mmCIF file of C-alpha atoms and ligand atoms in Angstrom:
data_model
loop_
_atom_site.group_PDB
_atom_site.id
_atom_site.type_symbol
_atom_site.label_atom_id
_atom_site.label_comp_id
_atom_site.label_asym_id
_atom_site.label_seq_id
_atom_site.Cartn_x
_atom_site.Cartn_y
_atom_site.Cartn_z
ATOM 1 C CA MET H 273 18.154 97.987 -52.551
ATOM 2 C CA THR H 274 15.758 100.449 -50.912
ATOM 3 C CA SER H 275 12.777 98.965 -49.112
ATOM 4 C CA LYS H 276 9.374 100.620 -49.372
ATOM 5 C CA LYS H 277 8.494 102.803 -46.399
ATOM 6 C CA ARG H 278 5.842 101.428 -44.077
ATOM 7 C CA THR H 279 3.205 104.147 -43.672
ATOM 8 C CA LEU H 280 -0.397 104.575 -42.565
ATOM 9 C CA GLY H 281 -2.830 107.238 -43.750
ATOM 10 C CA LEU H 282 -3.872 108.478 -40.308
ATOM 11 C CA ALA H 283 -6.764 110.890 -39.790
ATOM 12 C CA VAL H 284 -8.396 112.454 -36.758
ATOM 13 C CA ALA H 285 -12.092 113.294 -37.116
ATOM 14 C CA GLN H 286 -12.716 116.027 -34.588
ATOM 15 C CA MET H 287 -16.374 116.637 -33.745
ATOM 16 C CA GLY H 288 -18.024 119.887 -32.792
ATOM 17 C CA PRO H 289 -20.775 119.921 -30.192
ATOM 18 C CA VAL H 290 -23.297 117.121 -29.816
ATOM 19 C CA HIS H 291 -26.176 118.700 -27.892
ATOM 20 C CA LEU H 292 -28.535 116.961 -25.483
ATOM 21 C CA ALA H 293 -31.308 117.127 -28.060
ATOM 22 C CA ASP H 294 -29.209 115.543 -30.824
ATOM 23 C CA ASP H 295 -29.885 111.880 -31.424
ATOM 24 C CA ARG H 296 -27.330 109.210 -32.264
ATOM 25 C CA LEU H 297 -28.380 109.032 -35.904
ATOM 26 C CA ALA H 298 -27.507 112.712 -36.372
ATOM 27 C CA ALA H 299 -24.084 112.129 -34.809
ATOM 28 C CA VAL H 300 -23.534 109.065 -37.006
ATOM 29 C CA ARG H 301 -24.504 111.024 -40.128
ATOM 30 C CA ARG H 302 -21.854 113.621 -39.250
ATOM 31 C CA MET H 303 -19.305 110.880 -38.633
ATOM 32 C CA ILE H 304 -20.013 109.334 -42.029
ATOM 33 C CA GLU H 305 -19.361 112.723 -43.665
ATOM 34 C CA LEU H 306 -16.098 112.968 -41.738
ATOM 35 C CA MET H 307 -15.105 109.472 -42.852
ATOM 36 C CA ARG H 308 -15.693 110.372 -46.501
ATOM 37 C CA ASP H 309 -13.627 113.531 -46.098
ATOM 38 C CA ALA H 310 -10.838 111.541 -44.429
ATOM 39 C CA LYS H 311 -10.890 108.940 -47.203
ATOM 40 C CA SER H 312 -10.644 111.648 -49.866
ATOM 41 C CA ARG H 313 -7.505 112.865 -48.109
ATOM 42 C CA GLY H 314 -5.745 109.523 -48.172
ATOM 43 C CA ALA H 315 -6.760 108.207 -44.768
ATOM 44 C CA GLU H 316 -6.752 104.502 -44.023
ATOM 45 C CA PHE H 317 -7.622 104.851 -40.340
ATOM 46 C CA VAL H 318 -9.823 107.485 -38.639
ATOM 47 C CA VAL H 319 -9.888 108.428 -34.955
ATOM 48 C CA PHE H 320 -13.212 109.665 -33.515
ATOM 49 C CA PRO H 321 -13.701 111.278 -30.068
ATOM 50 C CA GLU H 322 -14.537 109.855 -26.644
ATOM 51 C CA LEU H 323 -18.323 109.414 -26.075
ATOM 52 C CA ALA H 324 -18.730 110.448 -29.698
ATOM 53 C CA LEU H 325 -22.372 109.457 -30.119
ATOM 54 C CA THR H 326 -23.892 111.648 -27.407
ATOM 55 C CA THR H 327 -23.358 114.856 -25.542
ATOM 56 C CA PHE H 328 -20.767 114.713 -22.730
ATOM 57 C CA PHE H 329 -23.483 113.582 -20.280
ATOM 58 C CA PRO H 330 -21.265 113.273 -17.135
ATOM 59 C CA ARG H 331 -21.745 117.035 -16.799
ATOM 60 C CA TYR H 332 -25.371 116.458 -15.725
ATOM 61 C CA TRP H 333 -26.617 115.185 -12.370
ATOM 62 C CA MET H 334 -28.962 112.202 -12.836
ATOM 63 C CA THR H 335 -29.284 108.653 -11.552
ATOM 64 C CA GLU H 336 -27.159 105.863 -12.978
ATOM 65 C CA GLU H 337 -30.321 104.261 -14.370
ATOM 66 C CA GLN H 338 -31.325 107.454 -16.176
ATOM 67 C CA ALA H 339 -27.836 107.784 -17.662
ATOM 68 C CA GLN H 340 -27.744 104.159 -18.773
ATOM 69 C CA GLU H 341 -31.178 104.293 -20.319
ATOM 70 C CA ARG H 342 -30.429 107.383 -22.402
ATOM 71 C CA PHE H 343 -26.727 107.475 -23.151
ATOM 72 C CA PHE H 344 -25.270 103.939 -23.050
ATOM 73 C CA GLU H 345 -24.896 101.458 -25.933
ATOM 74 C CA LYS H 346 -26.200 97.999 -25.145
ATOM 75 C CA THR H 347 -24.810 96.526 -28.366
ATOM 76 C CA MET H 348 -22.017 97.601 -30.706
ATOM 77 C CA PRO H 349 -22.731 97.951 -33.493
ATOM 78 C CA GLY H 350 -26.367 98.728 -32.700
ATOM 79 C CA PRO H 351 -29.166 99.997 -34.915
ATOM 80 C CA ALA H 352 -27.897 103.605 -34.842
ATOM 81 C CA THR H 353 -24.217 102.744 -35.307
ATOM 82 C CA GLN H 354 -24.491 100.011 -37.949
ATOM 83 C CA PRO H 355 -24.380 102.620 -40.781
ATOM 84 C CA LEU H 356 -20.997 103.787 -39.507
ATOM 85 C CA PHE H 357 -19.602 100.264 -39.714
ATOM 86 C CA ASP H 358 -21.184 99.782 -43.162
ATOM 87 C CA GLU H 359 -19.680 103.005 -44.489
ATOM 88 C CA ALA H 360 -16.249 102.193 -43.071
ATOM 89 C CA ARG H 361 -16.341 98.804 -44.785
ATOM 90 C CA ALA H 362 -17.479 100.379 -48.054
ATOM 91 C CA LEU H 363 -14.627 102.900 -47.876
ATOM 92 C CA GLY H 364 -12.098 100.335 -46.617
ATOM 93 C CA LEU H 365 -11.343 102.461 -43.552
ATOM 94 C CA GLY H 366 -10.388 101.305 -40.078
ATOM 95 C CA PHE H 367 -11.545 103.439 -37.175
ATOM 96 C CA TYR H 368 -11.453 104.117 -33.424
ATOM 97 C CA LEU H 369 -14.679 105.062 -31.664
ATOM 98 C CA GLY H 370 -15.438 106.076 -28.074
ATOM 99 C CA PHE H 371 -18.852 105.353 -26.531
ATOM 100 C CA ALA H 372 -20.589 104.525 -23.239
ATOM 101 C CA GLU H 373 -20.911 100.747 -22.936
ATOM 102 C CA LEU H 374 -23.423 98.840 -20.819
ATOM 103 C CA THR H 375 -22.392 95.181 -20.730
ATOM 104 C CA PRO H 376 -24.924 92.324 -20.769
ATOM 105 C CA GLN H 377 -24.113 91.935 -17.043
ATOM 106 C CA GLY H 378 -25.117 95.566 -16.472
ATOM 107 C CA ARG H 379 -21.621 97.010 -15.963
ATOM 108 C CA PRO H 380 -21.091 100.553 -17.262
ATOM 109 C CA PHE H 381 -17.809 101.511 -18.896
ATOM 110 C CA ASN H 382 -16.369 104.453 -20.825
ATOM 111 C CA THR H 383 -15.182 102.386 -23.775
ATOM 112 C CA SER H 384 -13.370 102.605 -27.083
ATOM 113 C CA ILE H 385 -12.907 100.132 -29.903
ATOM 114 C CA ILE H 386 -10.590 99.648 -32.849
ATOM 115 C CA VAL H 387 -12.440 98.474 -35.934
ATOM 116 C CA GLY H 388 -10.734 96.944 -38.956
ATOM 117 C CA PRO H 389 -11.440 98.054 -42.543
ATOM 118 C CA ASP H 390 -13.680 94.996 -42.922
ATOM 119 C CA GLY H 391 -15.940 96.341 -40.165
ATOM 120 C CA SER H 392 -14.889 93.806 -37.523
ATOM 121 C CA ILE H 393 -14.142 94.917 -33.962
ATOM 122 C CA LEU H 394 -10.496 94.028 -33.366
ATOM 123 C CA GLY H 395 -9.941 95.495 -29.931
ATOM 124 C CA LYS H 396 -11.685 97.050 -26.965
ATOM 125 C CA TYR H 397 -10.467 99.361 -24.199
ATOM 126 C CA ARG H 398 -12.330 100.501 -21.059
ATOM 127 C CA LYS H 399 -11.178 103.776 -19.522
ATOM 128 C CA ILE H 400 -8.923 103.287 -16.514
ATOM 129 C CA HIS H 401 -8.109 106.821 -15.273
ATOM 130 C CA LEU H 402 -11.635 108.076 -14.568
ATOM 131 C CA PRO H 403 -11.560 111.771 -13.596
ATOM 132 C CA GLY H 404 -14.079 113.801 -11.671
ATOM 133 C CA HIS H 405 -16.290 112.821 -8.733
ATOM 134 C CA SER H 406 -19.353 110.773 -7.814
ATOM 135 C CA ASP H 407 -21.090 113.197 -5.442
ATOM 136 C CA HIS H 408 -23.423 116.014 -6.447
ATOM 137 C CA LYS H 409 -21.691 119.418 -6.462
ATOM 138 C CA PRO H 410 -24.623 121.857 -6.550
ATOM 139 C CA ASP H 411 -22.354 124.927 -6.424
ATOM 140 C CA ALA H 412 -20.233 123.884 -9.407
ATOM 141 C CA PRO H 413 -21.109 125.296 -12.867
ATOM 142 C CA PHE H 414 -21.476 121.699 -14.084
ATOM 143 C CA GLN H 415 -20.678 118.210 -12.881
ATOM 144 C CA HIS H 416 -17.948 115.777 -13.921
ATOM 145 C CA LEU H 417 -19.561 112.483 -12.884
ATOM 146 C CA GLU H 418 -17.360 109.905 -14.582
ATOM 147 C CA LYS H 419 -16.672 108.279 -11.195
ATOM 148 C CA LYS H 420 -20.451 107.905 -10.675
ATOM 149 C CA PHE H 421 -21.448 106.662 -14.108
ATOM 150 C CA PHE H 422 -18.529 104.375 -15.044
ATOM 151 C CA ASP H 423 -16.689 101.449 -13.483
ATOM 152 C CA VAL H 424 -12.886 101.485 -13.713
ATOM 153 C CA GLY H 425 -11.851 99.674 -16.888
ATOM 154 C CA ASP H 426 -11.010 95.987 -16.515
ATOM 155 C CA LEU H 427 -9.169 95.253 -19.769
ATOM 156 C CA GLY H 428 -5.785 96.891 -19.132
ATOM 157 C CA PHE H 429 -3.796 98.710 -21.798
ATOM 158 C CA ARG H 430 -3.641 96.163 -24.608
ATOM 159 C CA VAL H 431 -2.389 96.609 -28.163
ATOM 160 C CA PHE H 432 -3.854 95.309 -31.411
ATOM 161 C CA ASP H 433 -2.408 94.552 -34.839
ATOM 162 C CA THR H 434 -4.417 96.180 -37.589
ATOM 163 C CA GLN H 435 -3.636 97.353 -41.113
ATOM 164 C CA GLY H 436 0.009 96.354 -40.702
ATOM 165 C CA VAL H 437 0.452 98.488 -37.567
ATOM 166 C CA ARG H 438 0.557 97.773 -33.838
ATOM 167 C CA MET H 439 -1.932 100.140 -32.257
ATOM 168 C CA GLY H 440 -2.866 100.951 -28.679
ATOM 169 C CA MET H 441 -5.677 103.143 -27.405
ATOM 170 C CA CYS H 442 -6.837 105.091 -24.390
ATOM 171 C CA LEU H 443 -9.438 107.710 -23.497
ATOM 172 C CA CYS H 444 -9.144 111.364 -22.545
ATOM 173 C CA ASN H 445 -7.785 111.652 -18.997
ATOM 174 C CA ASP H 446 -5.611 108.555 -19.620
ATOM 175 C CA ARG H 447 -3.534 110.696 -21.992
ATOM 176 C CA ARG H 448 -2.143 112.697 -19.062
ATOM 177 C CA TRP H 449 -0.584 109.627 -17.345
ATOM 178 C CA PRO H 450 2.832 108.415 -18.557
ATOM 179 C CA GLU H 451 2.105 104.839 -17.468
ATOM 180 C CA THR H 452 -0.659 104.624 -20.088
ATOM 181 C CA TYR H 453 1.723 104.949 -23.018
ATOM 182 C CA ARG H 454 4.680 103.121 -21.482
ATOM 183 C CA VAL H 455 2.641 99.968 -20.868
ATOM 184 C CA MET H 456 1.591 100.011 -24.532
ATOM 185 C CA ALA H 457 5.081 100.892 -25.786
ATOM 186 C CA LEU H 458 6.422 97.898 -23.834
ATOM 187 C CA GLN H 459 4.138 95.830 -26.084
ATOM 188 C CA SER H 460 5.758 97.471 -29.130
ATOM 189 C CA ALA H 461 2.885 99.833 -29.898
ATOM 190 C CA GLU H 462 3.666 102.121 -32.841
ATOM 191 C CA ILE H 463 0.584 104.348 -32.693
ATOM 192 C CA VAL H 464 -1.630 105.304 -29.761
ATOM 193 C CA VAL H 465 -5.072 106.681 -30.620
ATOM 194 C CA LEU H 466 -7.448 108.434 -28.245
ATOM 195 C CA GLY H 467 -10.537 110.586 -27.999
ATOM 196 C CA TYR H 468 -11.322 113.281 -25.454
ATOM 197 C CA ASN H 469 -13.925 115.686 -24.048
ATOM 198 C CA THR H 470 -12.033 118.299 -22.046
ATOM 199 C CA PRO H 471 -14.132 121.058 -20.442
ATOM 200 C CA SER H 472 -12.435 124.466 -20.768
ATOM 201 C CA VAL H 473 -13.379 125.290 -17.201
ATOM 202 C CA ASN H 474 -11.900 123.292 -14.340
ATOM 203 C CA ILE H 475 -14.557 122.974 -11.625
ATOM 204 C CA HIS H 476 -11.955 122.168 -8.958
ATOM 205 C CA TRP H 477 -9.749 125.292 -9.139
ATOM 206 C CA ASN H 478 -9.512 128.541 -11.046
ATOM 207 C CA GLU H 479 -7.332 127.132 -13.844
ATOM 208 C CA PRO H 480 -6.572 129.645 -16.624
ATOM 209 C CA VAL H 481 -8.410 128.376 -19.713
ATOM 210 C CA HIS H 482 -5.285 128.384 -21.901
ATOM 211 C CA LEU H 483 -3.645 125.851 -19.578
ATOM 212 C CA ARG H 484 -6.211 123.247 -20.581
ATOM 213 C CA THR H 485 -4.850 123.266 -24.120
ATOM 214 C CA THR H 486 -1.235 123.587 -23.007
ATOM 215 C CA THR H 487 -1.366 120.533 -20.737
ATOM 216 C CA HIS H 488 -3.296 118.553 -23.327
ATOM 217 C CA LEU H 489 -0.668 119.106 -26.032
ATOM 218 C CA LEU H 490 2.214 118.755 -23.570
ATOM 219 C CA SER H 491 0.954 115.316 -22.561
ATOM 220 C CA LEU H 492 0.620 114.127 -26.160
ATOM 221 C CA GLN H 493 3.986 115.482 -27.246
ATOM 222 C CA ALA H 494 5.987 114.229 -24.274
ATOM 223 C CA SER H 495 4.397 110.784 -24.511
ATOM 224 C CA ALA H 496 4.977 110.453 -28.247
ATOM 225 C CA TYR H 497 8.658 111.370 -27.887
ATOM 226 C CA GLN H 498 9.378 109.364 -24.734
ATOM 227 C CA ASN H 499 7.958 106.209 -26.297
ATOM 228 C CA GLY H 500 8.919 106.705 -29.957
ATOM 229 C CA ILE H 501 5.284 106.447 -31.071
ATOM 230 C CA TRP H 502 2.720 108.341 -33.098
ATOM 231 C CA VAL H 503 -0.171 109.772 -31.068
ATOM 232 C CA ALA H 504 -3.477 110.789 -32.665
ATOM 233 C CA ALA H 505 -6.028 112.577 -30.476
ATOM 234 C CA ALA H 506 -9.619 113.520 -31.419
ATOM 235 C CA ALA H 507 -11.632 116.134 -29.522
ATOM 236 C CA LYS H 508 -15.337 116.558 -29.124
ATOM 237 C CA CYS H 509 -15.315 120.294 -28.650
ATOM 238 C CA GLY H 510 -17.005 123.657 -28.773
ATOM 239 C CA ALA H 511 -20.015 124.550 -26.648
ATOM 240 C CA GLU H 512 -22.424 121.685 -26.005
ATOM 241 C CA ASP H 513 -25.578 123.452 -24.794
ATOM 242 C CA GLY H 514 -23.356 126.289 -23.575
ATOM 243 C CA PHE H 515 -20.697 124.097 -21.887
ATOM 244 C CA HIS H 516 -17.452 124.729 -23.719
ATOM 245 C CA MET H 517 -14.767 122.106 -24.368
ATOM 246 C CA ILE H 518 -11.321 122.580 -25.893
ATOM 247 C CA GLY H 519 -10.480 121.617 -29.467
ATOM 248 C CA SER H 520 -6.840 121.286 -30.620
ATOM 249 C CA SER H 521 -7.161 117.776 -31.951
ATOM 250 C CA ALA H 522 -3.670 116.749 -32.936
ATOM 251 C CA ILE H 523 -1.453 114.200 -34.588
ATOM 252 C CA VAL H 524 1.989 114.034 -32.981
ATOM 253 C CA ALA H 525 5.024 112.337 -34.524
ATOM 254 C CA PRO H 526 7.538 110.244 -32.539
ATOM 255 C CA THR H 527 9.782 113.310 -32.589
ATOM 256 C CA GLY H 528 7.279 114.942 -30.227
ATOM 257 C CA GLU H 529 6.307 117.434 -32.908
ATOM 258 C CA ILE H 530 2.711 118.285 -33.749
ATOM 259 C CA VAL H 531 2.340 117.510 -37.447
ATOM 260 C CA ALA H 532 -1.364 118.303 -37.746
ATOM 261 C CA ARG H 533 -3.700 120.262 -35.506
ATOM 262 C CA SER H 534 -7.342 121.288 -35.900
ATOM 263 C CA LEU H 535 -8.115 124.939 -36.573
ATOM 264 C CA THR H 536 -11.798 124.980 -35.627
ATOM 265 C CA GLU H 537 -14.064 123.792 -32.838
ATOM 266 C CA GLU H 538 -16.367 122.153 -35.365
ATOM 267 C CA ASP H 539 -16.416 118.896 -37.291
ATOM 268 C CA GLU H 540 -12.985 118.842 -38.933
ATOM 269 C CA VAL H 541 -10.632 116.247 -40.345
ATOM 270 C CA ILE H 542 -6.868 116.453 -39.983
ATOM 271 C CA ALA H 543 -4.756 113.874 -41.777
ATOM 272 C CA VAL H 544 -1.146 112.837 -42.282
ATOM 273 C CA ARG H 545 0.738 109.965 -43.827
ATOM 274 C CA ALA H 546 2.427 108.520 -40.765
ATOM 275 C CA ASP H 547 5.888 107.101 -41.458
ATOM 276 C CA LEU H 548 6.160 104.190 -39.055
ATOM 277 C CA SER H 549 9.931 104.016 -39.319
ATOM 278 C CA LEU H 550 10.220 107.445 -37.719
ATOM 279 C CA GLY H 551 9.874 105.987 -34.224
ATOM 280 C CA GLU H 552 12.497 103.330 -34.802
ATOM 281 C CA PHE H 553 15.420 105.696 -34.340
ATOM 282 C CA PHE H 554 14.169 106.727 -30.917
ATOM 283 C CA ARG H 555 13.298 103.158 -29.930
ATOM 284 C CA GLU H 556 16.726 101.921 -31.042
ATOM 285 C CA HIS H 557 18.773 104.668 -29.451
ATOM 286 C CA VAL H 558 17.785 107.100 -26.691
ATOM 287 C CA PHE H 559 14.673 105.076 -25.757
ATOM 288 C CA ASN H 560 16.025 101.604 -26.408
ATOM 289 C CA PHE H 561 13.994 100.085 -23.584
ATOM 290 C CA ALA H 562 15.795 96.726 -23.474
ATOM 291 C CA LYS H 563 19.152 98.450 -23.192
ATOM 292 C CA HIS H 564 18.452 101.364 -20.878
ATOM 293 C CA ARG H 565 15.385 100.792 -18.710
ATOM 294 C CA ARG H 566 16.051 99.904 -15.068
ATOM 295 C CA PRO H 567 12.774 98.442 -13.771
ATOM 296 C CA GLU H 568 14.447 97.351 -10.528
ATOM 297 C CA HIS H 569 14.494 101.054 -9.663
ATOM 298 C CA TYR H 570 10.882 101.662 -10.684
ATOM 299 C CA ARG H 571 9.253 99.397 -8.047
ATOM 300 C CA LEU H 572 7.354 102.236 -6.397
ATOM 301 C CA ILE H 573 5.445 102.820 -9.597
ATOM 302 C CA VAL H 574 3.550 99.578 -9.151
ATOM 303 C CA GLU H 575 3.765 99.339 -5.346
ATOM 304 C CA ARG H 576 2.383 102.769 -4.498
ATOM 305 C CA THR H 577 -0.658 104.616 -5.758
ATOM 306 C CA GLY H 578 -0.270 107.902 -3.859
ATOM 307 C CA ALA H 579 2.938 109.689 -2.871
ATOM 308 C CA GLY H 580 4.367 108.640 0.510
ATOM 309 C CA GLU H 581 7.560 108.610 2.562
ATOM 310 C CA PRO H 582 11.101 108.501 1.042
ATOM 311 C CA ILE H 583 12.522 105.020 0.423
ATOM 312 C CA ALA H 584 15.381 103.889 2.699
HETATM 313 N N1 CDT Z 1333 -13.288 113.266 -20.245
HETATM 314 C C1 CDT Z 1333 -12.193 113.485 -19.495
HETATM 315 O O1 CDT Z 1333 -11.531 112.558 -19.072
HETATM 316 N N2 CDT Z 1333 -11.892 114.773 -19.235
HETATM 317 C C2 CDT Z 1333 -10.813 115.138 -18.359
HETATM 318 C C3 CDT Z 1333 -11.174 116.322 -17.565
HETATM 319 C C4 CDT Z 1333 -10.396 116.355 -16.332
HETATM 320 S S1 CDT Z 1333 -11.005 117.504 -15.184
HETATM 321 C C5 CDT Z 1333 -12.109 116.658 -14.200
HETATM 322 C C6 CDT Z 1333 -9.512 115.400 -19.097
HETATM 323 O O2 CDT Z 1333 -8.477 114.934 -18.648
HETATM 324 O O3 CDT Z 1333 -9.496 116.127 -20.089
#
C-alpha cells in the first residue's frame, strides 16, 4: 500500500522597498495582495520578510526613543496589522512575519512570529545574532544600528508544530550561523523560515556586491543540506529611499538545491509544494544525528564564543 505524501504548499512573499514615508497600512495592503497571490498558487503557508511593516530603520541614526515611537509594534496584532491576520484566517493561510517588538516592559526586540491558519500566534522568535554596531558612524554611507536598537533575543531557537509540520524560524543574520539551524534540527525541525534585509553595500569593508548574494544563498543551501530541512527565505529588497538591498528570495530543498528563487526586487511570490519526506533520507543516512554526531568533541562550540588557543 502506498501512503500519501506529506507536503506543504510553501510560499515566500518577497517585498520590494518600504520607504520612510510609507505607513504600515500601505505595507499591510501589499502583504494582503501577496497572500492572495500565494493562495491562488496553492500556498498553505507564506513567509514575509524581517521588519516587514516599515523601512529598514536601523540604517538611520536616531535615539532609541525615537525609533521605538515610530517603528516598533506595541501589540501584535495591532490596529494596522489586524487586517493581515483577518485575511490569513479568511484564506486559511499560515504565515511568518518579522517586525520590531516593544514589550510591555519596554524591551526592544527584532522579532518574528509563526501564525496558524486560524489567525492565532503559535510561536515567537527574537533575533539572536544581531549584526552591525551601536555607535554613530558619520563617515559611513548609512548606519547598521541593530546593536543599538534591539536587545539580544531571549527565547532561544525553538520549534513549533503547525499545519502538520515542525517549523523553526530565525531572522536575517542568523541564517549565516550553522548553530542556528542545528539547534532547530536537533528538535526535529523540518522547515526553517526566515526574513531578511541585506544591504548590498557592506559598510565595514569594500565587499564586492555580488558576494552579498553568493554568501546569502550559500548559507541557505549548506544549512538545508547539512540538516535535511527545507529553508524558505524572504527578502525586503530594492532601494529603500536610495539604499539598496539584495533580493534573491529563495526556497531551498533538503538536497541543498534552490527550487524557487525570485526574479525581481519588487513584491513577488515564489511557491513550491514542499515534500516533507525529502529530508528523511538525509536525516536517516548521512546526517543521522543520533548515529553519527559526536558532541563530546564539539565542547568548544558552547564553551567559547571567539576563537582562541589550540586545545591540548
Ligand atoms: N538585517 C540583517 O541582519 N542584515 C545583515 C547585514 C549584515 S552586515 C552588517 C545580514 O546578515 O544580511
